[in-house]
Short mmCIF file of C-alpha atoms in Angstrom, two decimals:
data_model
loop_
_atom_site.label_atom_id
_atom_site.label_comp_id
_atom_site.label_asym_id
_atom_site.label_seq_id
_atom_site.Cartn_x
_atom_site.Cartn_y
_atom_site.Cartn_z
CA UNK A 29 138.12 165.77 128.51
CA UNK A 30 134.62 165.53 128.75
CA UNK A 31 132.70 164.42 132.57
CA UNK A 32 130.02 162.52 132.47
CA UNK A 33 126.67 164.68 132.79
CA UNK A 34 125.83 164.65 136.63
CA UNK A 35 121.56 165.15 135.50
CA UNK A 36 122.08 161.73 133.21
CA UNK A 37 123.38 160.06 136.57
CA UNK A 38 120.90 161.49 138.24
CA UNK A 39 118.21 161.09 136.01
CA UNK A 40 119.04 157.01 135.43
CA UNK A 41 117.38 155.97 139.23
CA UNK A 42 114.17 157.14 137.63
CA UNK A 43 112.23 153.99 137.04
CA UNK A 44 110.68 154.80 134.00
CA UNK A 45 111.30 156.28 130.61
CA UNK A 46 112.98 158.87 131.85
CA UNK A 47 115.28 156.53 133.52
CA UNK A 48 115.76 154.57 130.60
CA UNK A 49 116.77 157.10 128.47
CA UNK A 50 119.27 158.38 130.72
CA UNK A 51 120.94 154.56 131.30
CA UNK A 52 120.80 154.34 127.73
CA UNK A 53 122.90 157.76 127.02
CA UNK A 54 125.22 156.91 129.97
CA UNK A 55 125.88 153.47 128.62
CA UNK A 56 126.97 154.77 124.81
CA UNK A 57 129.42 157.16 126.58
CA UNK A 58 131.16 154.72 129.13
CA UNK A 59 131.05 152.30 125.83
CA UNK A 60 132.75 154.32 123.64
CA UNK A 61 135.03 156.00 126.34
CA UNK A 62 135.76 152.62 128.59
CA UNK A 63 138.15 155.28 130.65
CA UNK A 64 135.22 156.69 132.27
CA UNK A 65 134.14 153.80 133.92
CA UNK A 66 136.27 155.10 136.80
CA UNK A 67 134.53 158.37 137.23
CA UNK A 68 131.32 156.57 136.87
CA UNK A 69 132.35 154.42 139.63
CA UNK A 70 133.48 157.04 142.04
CA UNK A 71 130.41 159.52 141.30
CA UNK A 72 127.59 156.94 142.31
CA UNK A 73 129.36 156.03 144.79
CA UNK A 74 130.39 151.90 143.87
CA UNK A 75 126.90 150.88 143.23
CA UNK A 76 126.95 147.37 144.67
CA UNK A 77 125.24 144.84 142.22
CA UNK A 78 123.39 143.57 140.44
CA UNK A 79 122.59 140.61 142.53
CA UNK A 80 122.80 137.95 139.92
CA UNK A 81 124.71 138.32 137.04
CA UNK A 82 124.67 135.06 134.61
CA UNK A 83 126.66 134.47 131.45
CA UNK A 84 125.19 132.74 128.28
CA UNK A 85 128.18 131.45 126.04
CA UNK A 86 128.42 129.23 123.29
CA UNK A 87 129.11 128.39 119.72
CA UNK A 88 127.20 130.26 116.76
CA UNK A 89 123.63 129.35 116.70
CA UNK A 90 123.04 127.22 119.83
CA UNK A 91 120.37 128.83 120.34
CA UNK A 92 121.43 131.76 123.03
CA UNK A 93 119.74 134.75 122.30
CA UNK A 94 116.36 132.15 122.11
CA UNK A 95 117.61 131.12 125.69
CA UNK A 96 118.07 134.45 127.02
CA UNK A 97 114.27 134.92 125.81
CA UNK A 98 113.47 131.63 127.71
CA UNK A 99 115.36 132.69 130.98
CA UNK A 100 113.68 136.48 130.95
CA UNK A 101 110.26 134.77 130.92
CA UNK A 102 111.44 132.20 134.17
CA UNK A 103 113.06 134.95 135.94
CA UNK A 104 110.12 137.16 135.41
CA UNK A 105 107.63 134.86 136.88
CA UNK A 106 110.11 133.39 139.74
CA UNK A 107 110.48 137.11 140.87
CA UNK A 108 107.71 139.31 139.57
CA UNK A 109 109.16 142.31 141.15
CA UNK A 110 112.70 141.86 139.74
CA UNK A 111 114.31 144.12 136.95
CA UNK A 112 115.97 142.52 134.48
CA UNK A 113 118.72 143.76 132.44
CA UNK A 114 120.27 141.66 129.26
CA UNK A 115 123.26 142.70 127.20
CA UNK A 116 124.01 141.01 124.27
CA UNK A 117 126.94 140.93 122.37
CA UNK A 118 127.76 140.34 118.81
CA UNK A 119 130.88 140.66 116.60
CA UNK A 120 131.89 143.89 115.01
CA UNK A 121 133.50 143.21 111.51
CA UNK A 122 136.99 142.85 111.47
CA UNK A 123 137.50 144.87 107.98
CA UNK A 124 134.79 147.68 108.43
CA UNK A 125 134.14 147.98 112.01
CA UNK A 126 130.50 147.67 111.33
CA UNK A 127 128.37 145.03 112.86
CA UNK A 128 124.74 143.65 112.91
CA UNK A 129 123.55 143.55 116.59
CA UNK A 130 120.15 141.04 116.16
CA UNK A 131 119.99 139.13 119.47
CA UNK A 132 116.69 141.18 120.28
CA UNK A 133 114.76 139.84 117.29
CA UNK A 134 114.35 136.60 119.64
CA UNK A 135 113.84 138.52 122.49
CA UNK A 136 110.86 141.07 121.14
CA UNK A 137 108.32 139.58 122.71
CA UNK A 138 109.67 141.13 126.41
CA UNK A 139 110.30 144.97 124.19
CA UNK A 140 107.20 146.62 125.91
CA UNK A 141 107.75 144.72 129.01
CA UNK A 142 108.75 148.00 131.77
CA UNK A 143 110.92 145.28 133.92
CA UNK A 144 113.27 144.61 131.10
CA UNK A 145 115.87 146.64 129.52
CA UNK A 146 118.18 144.77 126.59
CA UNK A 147 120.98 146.28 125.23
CA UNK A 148 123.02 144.76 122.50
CA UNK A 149 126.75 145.76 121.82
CA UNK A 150 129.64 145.05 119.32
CA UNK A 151 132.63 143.58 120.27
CA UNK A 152 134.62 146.46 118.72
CA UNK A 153 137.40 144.37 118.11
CA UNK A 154 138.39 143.57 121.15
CA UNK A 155 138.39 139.52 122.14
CA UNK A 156 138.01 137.29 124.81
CA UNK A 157 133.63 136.97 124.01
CA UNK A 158 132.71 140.46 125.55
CA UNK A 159 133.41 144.38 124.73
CA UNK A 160 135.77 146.67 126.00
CA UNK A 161 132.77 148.40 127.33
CA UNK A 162 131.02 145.69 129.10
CA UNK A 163 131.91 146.57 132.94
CA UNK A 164 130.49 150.06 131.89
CA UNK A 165 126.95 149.09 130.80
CA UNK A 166 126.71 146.80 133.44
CA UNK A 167 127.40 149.04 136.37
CA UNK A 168 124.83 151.59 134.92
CA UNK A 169 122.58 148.58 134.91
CA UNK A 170 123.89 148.37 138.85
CA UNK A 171 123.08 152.22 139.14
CA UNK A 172 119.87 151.54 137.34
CA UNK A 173 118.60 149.28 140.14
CA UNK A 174 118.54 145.89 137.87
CA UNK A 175 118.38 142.97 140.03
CA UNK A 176 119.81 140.21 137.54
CA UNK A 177 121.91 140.76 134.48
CA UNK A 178 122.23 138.23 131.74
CA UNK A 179 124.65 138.87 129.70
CA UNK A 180 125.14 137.01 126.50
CA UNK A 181 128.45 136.67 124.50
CA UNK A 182 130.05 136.76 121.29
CA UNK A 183 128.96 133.34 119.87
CA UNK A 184 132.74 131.98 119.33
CA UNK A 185 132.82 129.52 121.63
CA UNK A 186 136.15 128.93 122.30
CA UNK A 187 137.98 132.38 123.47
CA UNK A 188 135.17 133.68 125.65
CA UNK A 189 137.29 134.01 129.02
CA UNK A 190 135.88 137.48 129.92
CA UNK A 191 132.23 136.21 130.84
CA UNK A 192 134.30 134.10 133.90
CA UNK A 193 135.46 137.40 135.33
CA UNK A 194 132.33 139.18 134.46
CA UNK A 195 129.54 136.18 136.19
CA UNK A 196 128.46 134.94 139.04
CA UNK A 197 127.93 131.38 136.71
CA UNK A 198 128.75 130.70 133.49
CA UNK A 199 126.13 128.62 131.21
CA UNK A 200 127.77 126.98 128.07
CA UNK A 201 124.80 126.13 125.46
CA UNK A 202 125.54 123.42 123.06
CA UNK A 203 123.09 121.67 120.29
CA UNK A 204 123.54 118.75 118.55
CA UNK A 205 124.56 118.90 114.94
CA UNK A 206 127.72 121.53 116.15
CA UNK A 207 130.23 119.17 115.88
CA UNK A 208 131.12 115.88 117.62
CA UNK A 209 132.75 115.26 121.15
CA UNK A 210 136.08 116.08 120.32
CA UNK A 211 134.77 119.54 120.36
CA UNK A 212 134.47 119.34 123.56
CA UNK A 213 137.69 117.95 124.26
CA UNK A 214 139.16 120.83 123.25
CA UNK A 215 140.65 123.13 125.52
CA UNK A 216 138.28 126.46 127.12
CA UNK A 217 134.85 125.84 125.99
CA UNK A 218 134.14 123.08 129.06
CA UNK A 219 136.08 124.82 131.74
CA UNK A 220 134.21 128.17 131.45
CA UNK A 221 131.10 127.57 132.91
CA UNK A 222 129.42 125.36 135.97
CA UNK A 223 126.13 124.87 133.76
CA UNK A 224 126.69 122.96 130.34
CA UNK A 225 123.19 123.14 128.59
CA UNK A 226 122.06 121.02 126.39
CA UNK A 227 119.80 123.16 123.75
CA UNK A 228 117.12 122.00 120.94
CA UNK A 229 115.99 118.81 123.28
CA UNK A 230 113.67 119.31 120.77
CA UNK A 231 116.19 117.81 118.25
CA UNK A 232 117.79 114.31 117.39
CA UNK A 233 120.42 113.46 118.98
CA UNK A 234 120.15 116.07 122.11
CA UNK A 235 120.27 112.74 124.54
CA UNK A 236 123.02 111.54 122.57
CA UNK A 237 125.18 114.67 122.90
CA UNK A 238 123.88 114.92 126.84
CA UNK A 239 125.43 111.64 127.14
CA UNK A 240 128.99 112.31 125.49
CA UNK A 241 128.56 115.43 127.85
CA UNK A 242 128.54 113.58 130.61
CA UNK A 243 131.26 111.02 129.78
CA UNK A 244 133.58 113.82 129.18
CA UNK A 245 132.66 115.24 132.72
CA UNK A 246 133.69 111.80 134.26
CA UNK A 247 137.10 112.45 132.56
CA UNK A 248 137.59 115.93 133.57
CA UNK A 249 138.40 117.71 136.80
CA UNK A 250 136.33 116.31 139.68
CA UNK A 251 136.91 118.87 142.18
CA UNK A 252 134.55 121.12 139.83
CA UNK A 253 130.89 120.98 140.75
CA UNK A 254 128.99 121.30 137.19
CA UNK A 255 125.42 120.51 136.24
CA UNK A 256 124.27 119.10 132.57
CA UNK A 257 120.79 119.90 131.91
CA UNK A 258 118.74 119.11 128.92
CA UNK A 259 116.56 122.02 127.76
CA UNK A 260 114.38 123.24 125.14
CA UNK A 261 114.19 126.81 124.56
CA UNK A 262 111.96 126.98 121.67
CA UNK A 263 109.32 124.34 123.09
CA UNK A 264 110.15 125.99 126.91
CA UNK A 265 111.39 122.86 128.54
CA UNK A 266 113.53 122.60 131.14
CA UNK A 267 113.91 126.38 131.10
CA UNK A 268 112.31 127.00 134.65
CA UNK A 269 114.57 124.41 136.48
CA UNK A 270 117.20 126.13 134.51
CA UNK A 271 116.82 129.43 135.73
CA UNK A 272 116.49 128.40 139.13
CA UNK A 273 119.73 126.33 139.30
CA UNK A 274 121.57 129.08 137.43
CA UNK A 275 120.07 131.46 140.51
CA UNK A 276 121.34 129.49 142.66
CA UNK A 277 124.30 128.42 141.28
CA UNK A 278 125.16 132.26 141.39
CA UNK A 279 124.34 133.44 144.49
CA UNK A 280 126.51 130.23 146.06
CA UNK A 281 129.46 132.19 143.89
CA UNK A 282 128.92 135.53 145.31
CA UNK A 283 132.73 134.74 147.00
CA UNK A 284 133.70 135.97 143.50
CA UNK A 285 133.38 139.39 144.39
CA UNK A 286 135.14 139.79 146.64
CA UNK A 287 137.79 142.82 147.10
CA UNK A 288 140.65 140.17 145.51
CA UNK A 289 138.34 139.57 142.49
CA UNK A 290 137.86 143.17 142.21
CA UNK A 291 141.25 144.23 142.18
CA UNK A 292 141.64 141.22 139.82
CA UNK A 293 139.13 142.83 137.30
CA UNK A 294 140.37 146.32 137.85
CA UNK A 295 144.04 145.11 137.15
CA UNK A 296 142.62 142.87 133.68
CA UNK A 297 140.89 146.44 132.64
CA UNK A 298 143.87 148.79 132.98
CA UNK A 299 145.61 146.55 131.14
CA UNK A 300 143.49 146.23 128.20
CA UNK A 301 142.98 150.34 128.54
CA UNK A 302 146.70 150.86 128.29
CA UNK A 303 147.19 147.85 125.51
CA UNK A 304 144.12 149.61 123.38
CA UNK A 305 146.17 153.48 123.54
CA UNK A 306 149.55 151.74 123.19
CA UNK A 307 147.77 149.82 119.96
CA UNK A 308 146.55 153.64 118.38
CA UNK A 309 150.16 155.27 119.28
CA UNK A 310 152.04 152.76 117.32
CA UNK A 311 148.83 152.79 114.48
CA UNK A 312 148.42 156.30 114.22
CA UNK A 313 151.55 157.61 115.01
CA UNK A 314 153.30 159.76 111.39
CA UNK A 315 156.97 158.87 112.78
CA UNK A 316 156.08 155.62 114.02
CA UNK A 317 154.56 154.57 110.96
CA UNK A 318 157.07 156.01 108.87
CA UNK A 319 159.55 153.92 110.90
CA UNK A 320 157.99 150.90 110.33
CA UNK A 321 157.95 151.47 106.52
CA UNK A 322 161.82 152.31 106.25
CA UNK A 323 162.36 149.22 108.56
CA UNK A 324 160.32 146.87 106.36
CA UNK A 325 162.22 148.28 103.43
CA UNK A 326 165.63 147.51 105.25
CA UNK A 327 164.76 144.21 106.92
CA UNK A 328 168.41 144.19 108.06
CA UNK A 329 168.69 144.03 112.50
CA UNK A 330 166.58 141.96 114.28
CA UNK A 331 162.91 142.05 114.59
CA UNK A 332 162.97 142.05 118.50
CA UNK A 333 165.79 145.02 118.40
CA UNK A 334 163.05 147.13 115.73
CA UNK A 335 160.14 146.01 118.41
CA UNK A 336 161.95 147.19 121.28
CA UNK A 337 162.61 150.53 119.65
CA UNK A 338 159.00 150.86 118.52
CA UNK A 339 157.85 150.48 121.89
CA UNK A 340 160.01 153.07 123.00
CA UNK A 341 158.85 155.78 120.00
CA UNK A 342 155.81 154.50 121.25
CA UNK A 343 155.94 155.64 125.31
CA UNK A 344 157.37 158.96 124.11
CA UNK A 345 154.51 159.54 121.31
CA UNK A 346 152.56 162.64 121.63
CA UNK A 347 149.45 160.22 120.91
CA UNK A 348 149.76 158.36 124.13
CA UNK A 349 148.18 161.41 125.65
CA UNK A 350 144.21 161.19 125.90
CA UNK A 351 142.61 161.30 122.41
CA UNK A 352 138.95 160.28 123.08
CA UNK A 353 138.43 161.27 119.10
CA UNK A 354 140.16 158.92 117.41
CA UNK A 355 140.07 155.20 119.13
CA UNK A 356 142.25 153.09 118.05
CA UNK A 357 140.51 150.53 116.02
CA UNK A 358 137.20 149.18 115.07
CA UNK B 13 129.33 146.67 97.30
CA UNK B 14 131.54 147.71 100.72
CA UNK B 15 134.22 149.14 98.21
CA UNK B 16 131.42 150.99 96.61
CA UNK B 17 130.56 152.49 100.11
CA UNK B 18 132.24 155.79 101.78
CA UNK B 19 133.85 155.34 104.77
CA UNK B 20 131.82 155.44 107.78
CA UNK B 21 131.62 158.73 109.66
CA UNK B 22 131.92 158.49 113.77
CA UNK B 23 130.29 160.51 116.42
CA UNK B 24 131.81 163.01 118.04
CA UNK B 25 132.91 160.76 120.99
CA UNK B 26 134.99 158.50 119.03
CA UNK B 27 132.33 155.80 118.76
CA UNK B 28 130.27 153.86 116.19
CA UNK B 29 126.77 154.90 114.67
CA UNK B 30 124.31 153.32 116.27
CA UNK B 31 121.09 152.42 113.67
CA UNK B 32 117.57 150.91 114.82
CA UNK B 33 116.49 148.98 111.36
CA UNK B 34 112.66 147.62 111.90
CA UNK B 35 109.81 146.22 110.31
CA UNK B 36 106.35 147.57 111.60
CA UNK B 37 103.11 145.95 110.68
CA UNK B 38 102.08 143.00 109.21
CA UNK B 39 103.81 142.63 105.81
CA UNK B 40 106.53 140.19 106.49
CA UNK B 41 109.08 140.66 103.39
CA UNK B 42 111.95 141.52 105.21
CA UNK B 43 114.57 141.48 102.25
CA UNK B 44 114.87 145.21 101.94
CA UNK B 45 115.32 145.85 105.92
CA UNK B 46 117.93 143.07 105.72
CA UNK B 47 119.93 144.64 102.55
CA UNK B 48 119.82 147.96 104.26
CA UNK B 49 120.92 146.09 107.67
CA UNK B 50 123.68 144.82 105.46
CA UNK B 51 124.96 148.16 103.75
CA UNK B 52 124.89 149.97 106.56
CA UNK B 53 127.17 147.42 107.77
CA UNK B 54 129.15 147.62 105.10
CA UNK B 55 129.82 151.21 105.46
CA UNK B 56 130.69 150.83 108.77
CA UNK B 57 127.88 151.27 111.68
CA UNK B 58 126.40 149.59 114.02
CA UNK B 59 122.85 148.44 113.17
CA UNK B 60 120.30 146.84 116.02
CA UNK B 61 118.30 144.76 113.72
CA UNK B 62 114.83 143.71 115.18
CA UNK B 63 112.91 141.63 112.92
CA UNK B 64 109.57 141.97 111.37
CA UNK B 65 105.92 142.49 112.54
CA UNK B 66 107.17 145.13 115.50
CA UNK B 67 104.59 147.20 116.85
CA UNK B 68 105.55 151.24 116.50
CA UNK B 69 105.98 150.94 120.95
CA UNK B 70 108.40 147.88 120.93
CA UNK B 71 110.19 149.83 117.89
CA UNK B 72 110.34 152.98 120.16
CA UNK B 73 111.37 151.17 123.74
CA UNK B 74 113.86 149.33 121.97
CA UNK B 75 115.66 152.59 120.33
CA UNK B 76 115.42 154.36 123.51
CA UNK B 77 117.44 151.41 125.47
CA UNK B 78 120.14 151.15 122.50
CA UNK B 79 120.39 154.88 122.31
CA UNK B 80 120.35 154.82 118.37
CA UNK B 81 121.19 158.02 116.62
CA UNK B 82 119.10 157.02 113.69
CA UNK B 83 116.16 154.85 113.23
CA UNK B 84 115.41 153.25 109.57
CA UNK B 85 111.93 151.27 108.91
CA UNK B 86 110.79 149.35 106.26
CA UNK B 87 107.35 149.10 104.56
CA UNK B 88 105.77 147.39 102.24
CA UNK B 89 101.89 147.30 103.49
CA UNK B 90 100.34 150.54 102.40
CA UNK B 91 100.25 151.22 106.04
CA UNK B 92 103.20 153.50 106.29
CA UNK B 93 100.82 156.82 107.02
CA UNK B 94 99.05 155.34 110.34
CA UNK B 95 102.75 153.73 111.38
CA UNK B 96 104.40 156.61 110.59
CA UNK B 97 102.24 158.79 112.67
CA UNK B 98 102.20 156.17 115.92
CA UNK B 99 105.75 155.92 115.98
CA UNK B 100 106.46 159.94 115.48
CA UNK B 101 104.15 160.34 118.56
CA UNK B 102 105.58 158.07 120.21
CA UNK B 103 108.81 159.39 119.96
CA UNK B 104 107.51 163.18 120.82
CA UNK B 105 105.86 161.53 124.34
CA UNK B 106 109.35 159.60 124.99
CA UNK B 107 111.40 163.45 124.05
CA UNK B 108 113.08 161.57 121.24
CA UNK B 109 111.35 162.92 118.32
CA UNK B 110 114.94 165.00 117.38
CA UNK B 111 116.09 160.83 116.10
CA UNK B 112 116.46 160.77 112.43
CA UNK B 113 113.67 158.82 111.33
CA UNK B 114 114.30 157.27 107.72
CA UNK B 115 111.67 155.17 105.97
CA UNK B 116 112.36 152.66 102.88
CA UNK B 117 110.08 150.42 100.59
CA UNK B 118 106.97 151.32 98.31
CA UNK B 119 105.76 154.44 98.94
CA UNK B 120 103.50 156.45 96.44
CA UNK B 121 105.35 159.87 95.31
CA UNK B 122 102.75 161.77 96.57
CA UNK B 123 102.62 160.73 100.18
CA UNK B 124 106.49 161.78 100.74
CA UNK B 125 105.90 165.14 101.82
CA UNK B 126 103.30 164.08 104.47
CA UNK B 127 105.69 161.76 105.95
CA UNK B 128 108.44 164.72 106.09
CA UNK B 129 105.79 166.72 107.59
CA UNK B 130 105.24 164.04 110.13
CA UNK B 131 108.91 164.08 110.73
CA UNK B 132 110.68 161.79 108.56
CA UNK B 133 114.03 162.96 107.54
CA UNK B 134 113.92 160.75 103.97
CA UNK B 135 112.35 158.47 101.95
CA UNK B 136 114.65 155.51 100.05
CA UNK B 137 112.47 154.05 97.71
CA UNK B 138 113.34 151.08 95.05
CA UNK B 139 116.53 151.37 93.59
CA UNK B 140 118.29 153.47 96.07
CA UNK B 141 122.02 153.00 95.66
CA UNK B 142 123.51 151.68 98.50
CA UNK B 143 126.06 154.95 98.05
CA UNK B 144 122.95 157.51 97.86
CA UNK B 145 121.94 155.69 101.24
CA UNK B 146 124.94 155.44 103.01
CA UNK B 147 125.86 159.17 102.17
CA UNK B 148 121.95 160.80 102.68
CA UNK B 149 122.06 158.98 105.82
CA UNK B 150 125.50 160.49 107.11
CA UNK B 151 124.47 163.69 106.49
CA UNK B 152 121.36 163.68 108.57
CA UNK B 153 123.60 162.14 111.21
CA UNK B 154 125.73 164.80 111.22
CA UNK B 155 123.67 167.01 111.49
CA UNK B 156 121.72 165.37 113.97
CA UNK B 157 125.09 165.18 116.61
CA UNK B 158 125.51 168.29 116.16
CA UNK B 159 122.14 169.57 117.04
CA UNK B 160 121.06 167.16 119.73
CA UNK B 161 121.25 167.84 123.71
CA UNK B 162 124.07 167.31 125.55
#
């Protein structure tokens, strides 16, 4: 198998373009290998950071990637020495693998800025809001010397339990017009984060939807501490006293890493690791597959007996060994 | 159109194409970047789309940071010989200048082999199938993986 190129890890602590390049390169290989996040790890030594890292989650066109914009402006002028890094994250197509990554055409206006580095991603099938490769880009974004990371998810709004793991604090971005308060009723979406923001102020009906926030936090949980703010990303309201309770927010949460939450994440990653090769064995697999078709043409025996046996073809397959070349889906 | 489409081809480590598609300069008819954006799609890679009116430096910073291996622009203005030759210097100052660069809209005939001179690996004018694009492009890609520093 391939290493990852010692002169790229090297060469990513330079703070300019050099530097760039190099984080760039490093992040495509640890996001299309996720594996190698381990050696990455153990050859800079368990980089320790960013400070701050900050989810943005919510339903399809809230307005997050406009936030994000927002936020990199605050954070910029609340720390003016700070690096910033951003990942966003949009969905890969489900029938071609392809995917349109445009979270940085809100975020242009910070593409010459030197202090900010955004990289966008595709979900690559994998669910839960984030990629697979997340935890890679973000700890060459720790190597890189970033200071905050804000990383912004898959816009689904209701399955996005990675970003919990991944942040120090979680901000969930509605608008009015997505739907009424039964939405947020519903299970996931209001237990994710600690900040609930209230986007497009600008809007009718923002107040309203504050409001019905806010009576559905009196029902909820009270041992939770959450905050509802009201903000504007467009007009650039409310944004600054966002970004500063999301800092600090955060760095009261920096409990969350420690060496349990660690080994927490570490255990969550293996497992998706082993569930993507066990998922390409039993896909790409010639006597596995032709198993399945003789078994679909016999449906006699039970399903759970033909499952059990799959999984065993599947732990003696030759393509449970390493096969970096051929991932197992989109 | 996806059935029309080849499948997509994958770099040597397994992963997705990665393709900058961006509008430089002024003109702001975006419909062509966005159909490419889409067929690209279609056929299977990963496209950064950045919007219109980019300047050739944002266009450059922001390829570097996604670590395309291809990057497609879009123009309309007339302008396409001064943006062409920004961004291809800007690319040879950043060591990036081995990046396919592709260009699409209305260009006159006779400019094309100035802009391969400058470095661009093709021209996709009007009426480009979406199959000529997909398949043009893959080859340049290819060959691009397999010449590019480790």
């Amino acid at each position: 198998m391939n290493v990852l190129p010692d002169d790229l890890i090297a060469q990513a602590r330079d703070g300019g373009h050099i530097g760039m390049r190099a984080g760039a390169r490093l992040m495509t290989l640890l996001e299309n290998d996720p594996e190698k996040q381990a050696e990455f790890l153990r050859k800079t030594g368990f980089p320790s950071g960013p400070r701050l890292v900050l989810g943005i989650t919510g339903a399809p066109g809230c307005g997050k990637s406009t936030l994000v914009d927002a936020l990199l402006a605050a954070f910029r002028s609340l720390h003016p020495d700070a690096r910033i890094g951003v990942i966003a994250i949009d969905p890969s197509s489900p029938f071609t693998g392809g995917a349109i990554l445009a979270d940085r055409v809100r975020m242009m206006r910070h593409a010459e800025d030197p202090a900010i580095f955004v990289r966008s991603m595709a979900s690559r099938g994998h669910l839960g809001g984030l990629a697979l490769g997340v935890g890679g880009v973000l700890s060459v974004m720790a190597w890189m010397g970033f200071d905050i990371v804000l990383i912004e998810t898959v816009g689904v709004g209701q399955s996005e339990v990675d970003i919990v793991r991944t942040a120090d604090e979680v901000a969930v971005v509605l608008a009015p017009g997505n739907g009424d308060s039964l939405q947020l009723l519903k299970a996931g979406l209001m237990e994710i984060g600690g900040l609930i923001v209230v986007n497009k102020a600008d809007k009718d009906g923002a107040e309203a939807l504050r409001d019905g926030v806010l009576a559905m936090l009196e029902l909820a949980d009270t041992t939770r501490h959450r905050e509802v703010l009201l903000v504007s990303a467009t007009e650039n309201r409310g944004v600054t006293e966002l970004a500063s309770r999301f800092e600090s927010l955060g760095s009261a949460n920096s409990h969350r890493r420690s060496a349990e939450t660690r080994r927490e994440k570490a255990r969550q990653l293996l497992l998706q690791l082993a569930t993507r090769r066990l998922e390409h064995s039993l896909e790409n697999h010639p006597r596995i597959r032709e198993e399945l078709v003789r078994r679909i043409e016999d449906p006699s025996g039970s399903w759970t007996g033909l499952v059990q046996d799959l999984l065993a073809a599947a732990a003696t397959a030759d393509s449970i060994q390493p096969s970096p070349r051929k991932p197992s889906h989109v | 159109m996806s059935s029309d489409t080849p499948a997509s081809p994958r770099r040597p480590d397994g992963g997705r194409f990665r393709i900058l598609i961006a509008k430089p300069g002024l003109d702001g008819h975006d419909r062509g970047a966005k159909y490419v954006a889409n067929v690209l799609r279609d056929a299977g890679f990963e496209v950064i789309y950045t919007g219109i009116r980019r300047t050739p430096e944002q266009i450059v910073r922001a390829a570097l940071q996604e670590d395309v291996d291809a990057i497609g622009i879009s123009l309309l203005s007339g302008a396409h010989m001064t943006l062409v030759a920004r961004l291809t210097g800007l690319l040879a100052e950043h060591g990036a200048d081995h990046l396919p660069l592709f260009v699409g809209g209305v260009i006159p005939e006779s400019d094309i082999p100035e802009l391969k001179a400058l470095g661009v690996c093709e021209v996709y004018g009007p009426g480009t199938s979406a199959r000529t694009l997909v398949e043009s492009l893959t080859v340049h890609l290819e060959k691009h993986v397999h010449e590019r520093p480790a």
